């Protein structure tokens, strides 16, 4: 589906990827009083490491790609993605950021999403740089941690999301 985005998407205004705003999300977590130093260190690490990895070429991207943005159709014994929702975020970017967003949202489901996140990370190895995927996934997890500060119904709380981000940065 991402490969089917038209080339003209690269001509749209560019938006910052979730990971590009990692220091802002770290500030939001720190302001809540939860894991302030830890969040700030993570935000800084995502920013610095993002400068040292191969993000890949600029391509048409969704910008907020995760399982909730997909439509699916029945295909044999399972389901197949068939379309994208919320395309107001499309624009030029790096494929690794769309993949990182997808993986991070699966991780954020907690134990229910672990196997899926692992499978998607393994499948992404042939598509994006593994080191870039790890750091950009950490950045998206930090954004989700900032959201979890105010949304107690999420599967993983702020601390667990920070744990997951640190795990990605250690990879």
Tab-separated table of C-alpha atoms in Angstrom:
chain	number	residue	atom	x	y	z
A	1	UNK	CA	0.000	0.000	0.000
A	2	UNK	CA	2.798	2.422	0.790
A	3	UNK	CA	4.488	1.659	-2.525
A	4	UNK	CA	1.206	2.538	-4.258
A	5	UNK	CA	1.270	6.131	-2.983
A	6	UNK	CA	1.693	8.344	-6.060
A	7	UNK	CA	5.099	9.949	-6.711
A	8	UNK	CA	3.423	13.391	-6.590
A	9	UNK	CA	3.131	12.935	-2.810
A	10	UNK	CA	6.832	13.908	-2.648
A	11	UNK	CA	5.811	17.397	-3.841
A	12	UNK	CA	3.476	18.003	-0.870
A	13	UNK	CA	4.657	19.962	2.175
A	14	UNK	CA	6.934	17.893	4.359
A	15	UNK	CA	5.883	17.181	7.939
A	16	UNK	CA	8.214	16.213	10.718
A	17	UNK	CA	8.172	12.517	11.518
A	18	UNK	CA	7.157	11.472	15.034
A	19	UNK	CA	10.795	10.729	15.867
A	20	UNK	CA	11.905	14.172	14.732
A	21	UNK	CA	9.826	15.573	17.582
A	22	UNK	CA	11.210	13.174	20.208
A	23	UNK	CA	12.684	15.974	22.367
A	24	UNK	CA	9.256	17.668	22.491
A	25	UNK	CA	7.596	14.436	23.618
A	26	UNK	CA	10.348	13.942	26.187
A	27	UNK	CA	9.608	17.428	27.527
A	28	UNK	CA	5.912	16.526	27.804
A	29	UNK	CA	6.684	13.361	29.776
A	30	UNK	CA	9.136	15.240	32.001
A	31	UNK	CA	6.597	18.006	32.654
A	32	UNK	CA	4.160	15.399	33.957
A	33	UNK	CA	6.584	14.499	36.722
A	34	UNK	CA	6.943	10.948	35.426
A	35	UNK	CA	10.463	9.754	34.615
A	36	UNK	CA	11.642	13.245	33.742
A	37	UNK	CA	15.394	12.673	33.428
A	38	UNK	CA	14.853	9.321	31.768
A	39	UNK	CA	12.492	10.777	29.156
A	40	UNK	CA	14.814	13.704	28.446
A	41	UNK	CA	17.750	11.331	27.969
A	42	UNK	CA	15.665	9.240	25.567
A	43	UNK	CA	14.608	12.284	23.569
A	44	UNK	CA	18.197	13.417	23.255
A	45	UNK	CA	19.374	9.928	22.258
A	46	UNK	CA	16.714	9.600	19.552
A	47	UNK	CA	17.645	12.999	18.106
A	48	UNK	CA	21.394	12.284	18.135
A	49	UNK	CA	21.199	8.724	16.826
A	50	UNK	CA	18.753	9.698	14.097
A	51	UNK	CA	21.522	11.884	12.667
A	52	UNK	CA	23.895	8.902	12.461
A	53	UNK	CA	21.708	6.273	10.787
A	54	UNK	CA	20.665	5.768	7.183
A	55	UNK	CA	17.041	6.893	7.018
A	56	UNK	CA	16.900	5.994	3.339
A	57	UNK	CA	15.654	8.054	0.424
A	58	UNK	CA	12.795	10.528	0.552
A	59	UNK	CA	9.700	8.734	-0.737
A	60	UNK	CA	5.928	9.183	-0.533
A	61	UNK	CA	4.880	8.339	3.037
A	62	UNK	CA	1.663	8.061	4.992
A	63	UNK	CA	3.029	9.962	7.984
A	64	UNK	CA	0.944	8.197	10.661
A	65	UNK	CA	0.991	4.606	9.463
A	66	UNK	CA	-0.327	2.050	11.941
A	67	UNK	CA	-2.879	-0.743	12.067
A	68	UNK	CA	-5.732	1.659	12.773
A	69	UNK	CA	-5.079	3.393	9.458
A	70	UNK	CA	-5.693	0.261	7.371
A	71	UNK	CA	-8.756	-1.150	5.745
A	72	UNK	CA	-8.711	-4.885	5.144
A	73	UNK	CA	-10.502	-7.502	3.044
A	74	UNK	CA	-10.902	-11.210	3.632
A	75	UNK	CA	-8.257	-13.189	1.771
A	76	UNK	CA	-8.417	-16.974	2.106
A	77	UNK	CA	-8.115	-17.869	5.776
A	78	UNK	CA	-7.031	-14.399	6.847
A	79	UNK	CA	-7.104	-10.736	6.036
A	80	UNK	CA	-5.223	-8.565	3.558
A	81	UNK	CA	-4.679	-4.803	3.786
A	82	UNK	CA	-6.645	-3.091	1.042
A	83	UNK	CA	-6.544	0.645	1.708
A	84	UNK	CA	-5.279	3.517	3.814
A	85	UNK	CA	-7.247	5.856	6.062
A	86	UNK	CA	-6.423	9.388	7.227
A	87	UNK	CA	-4.337	10.282	4.216
A	88	UNK	CA	-4.248	13.921	5.319
A	89	UNK	CA	-0.784	13.149	6.718
A	90	UNK	CA	0.746	11.917	3.433
A	91	UNK	CA	3.824	13.661	2.169
A	92	UNK	CA	7.517	13.242	1.516
A	93	UNK	CA	9.477	11.377	4.146
A	94	UNK	CA	11.375	8.210	4.876
A	95	UNK	CA	9.842	4.744	4.626
A	96	UNK	CA	11.562	3.825	7.888
A	97	UNK	CA	9.324	6.319	9.704
A	98	UNK	CA	6.145	4.683	8.421
A	99	UNK	CA	7.473	1.240	9.401
A	100	UNK	CA	8.618	2.508	12.803
A	101	UNK	CA	5.165	3.948	13.471
A	102	UNK	CA	3.563	0.604	12.583
A	103	UNK	CA	5.959	-1.375	14.789
A	104	UNK	CA	5.695	1.032	17.733
A	105	UNK	CA	1.906	0.874	17.736
A	106	UNK	CA	2.041	-2.935	17.826
A	107	UNK	CA	4.521	-2.787	20.722
A	108	UNK	CA	2.198	-0.371	22.534
A	109	UNK	CA	-0.515	-3.047	22.534
A	110	UNK	CA	1.537	-4.791	25.200
A	111	UNK	CA	1.745	-8.596	25.214
A	112	UNK	CA	-1.068	-8.792	22.659
A	113	UNK	CA	1.074	-7.032	20.056
A	114	UNK	CA	4.505	-8.482	20.864
A	115	UNK	CA	4.531	-11.280	18.275
A	116	UNK	CA	3.183	-8.974	15.587
A	117	UNK	CA	5.772	-6.277	16.325
A	118	UNK	CA	8.562	-8.879	16.214
A	119	UNK	CA	7.311	-10.260	12.900
A	120	UNK	CA	7.030	-6.779	11.375
A	121	UNK	CA	10.531	-5.866	12.572
A	122	UNK	CA	11.925	-9.031	10.961
A	123	UNK	CA	10.073	-8.396	7.699
A	124	UNK	CA	11.302	-4.789	7.618
A	125	UNK	CA	14.941	-5.903	7.557
A	126	UNK	CA	14.827	-6.202	3.796
A	127	UNK	CA	13.152	-2.820	3.354
A	128	UNK	CA	14.801	-0.356	5.768
A	129	UNK	CA	18.049	-0.034	7.719
A	130	UNK	CA	17.784	-2.027	10.964
A	131	UNK	CA	19.577	0.599	13.058
A	132	UNK	CA	17.362	3.345	11.657
A	133	UNK	CA	14.260	1.277	12.407
A	134	UNK	CA	15.357	0.760	16.013
A	135	UNK	CA	16.002	4.439	16.730
A	136	UNK	CA	12.931	5.683	14.861
A	137	UNK	CA	10.722	3.114	16.644
A	138	UNK	CA	12.123	4.405	19.949
A	139	UNK	CA	11.097	7.911	18.890
A	140	UNK	CA	7.534	6.855	18.142
A	141	UNK	CA	7.363	4.962	21.445
A	142	UNK	CA	8.416	8.170	23.191
A	143	UNK	CA	5.546	10.003	21.474
A	144	UNK	CA	3.152	7.301	22.653
A	145	UNK	CA	4.601	7.571	26.179
A	146	UNK	CA	3.741	11.272	26.164
A	147	UNK	CA	0.188	10.391	25.156
A	148	UNK	CA	-0.037	7.711	27.843
A	149	UNK	CA	0.594	10.351	30.507
A	150	UNK	CA	-2.906	11.658	29.835
A	151	UNK	CA	-4.589	8.482	28.582
A	152	UNK	CA	-4.607	5.868	31.336
A	153	UNK	CA	-6.596	3.393	29.223
A	154	UNK	CA	-3.720	2.539	26.883
A	155	UNK	CA	-2.402	-1.032	27.019
A	156	UNK	CA	1.047	0.120	28.147
A	157	UNK	CA	1.669	2.970	30.539
A	158	UNK	CA	4.320	5.643	30.257
A	159	UNK	CA	7.022	3.691	32.113
A	160	UNK	CA	6.498	0.539	30.023
A	161	UNK	CA	6.621	2.557	26.800
A	162	UNK	CA	9.858	4.186	27.960
A	163	UNK	CA	11.213	0.703	28.732
A	164	UNK	CA	10.345	-0.386	25.183
A	165	UNK	CA	12.014	2.722	23.724
A	166	UNK	CA	15.192	2.052	25.730
A	167	UNK	CA	15.201	-1.557	24.510
A	168	UNK	CA	15.119	-0.338	20.901
A	169	UNK	CA	17.983	2.060	21.537
A	170	UNK	CA	20.080	-0.776	22.983
A	171	UNK	CA	19.619	-2.849	19.820
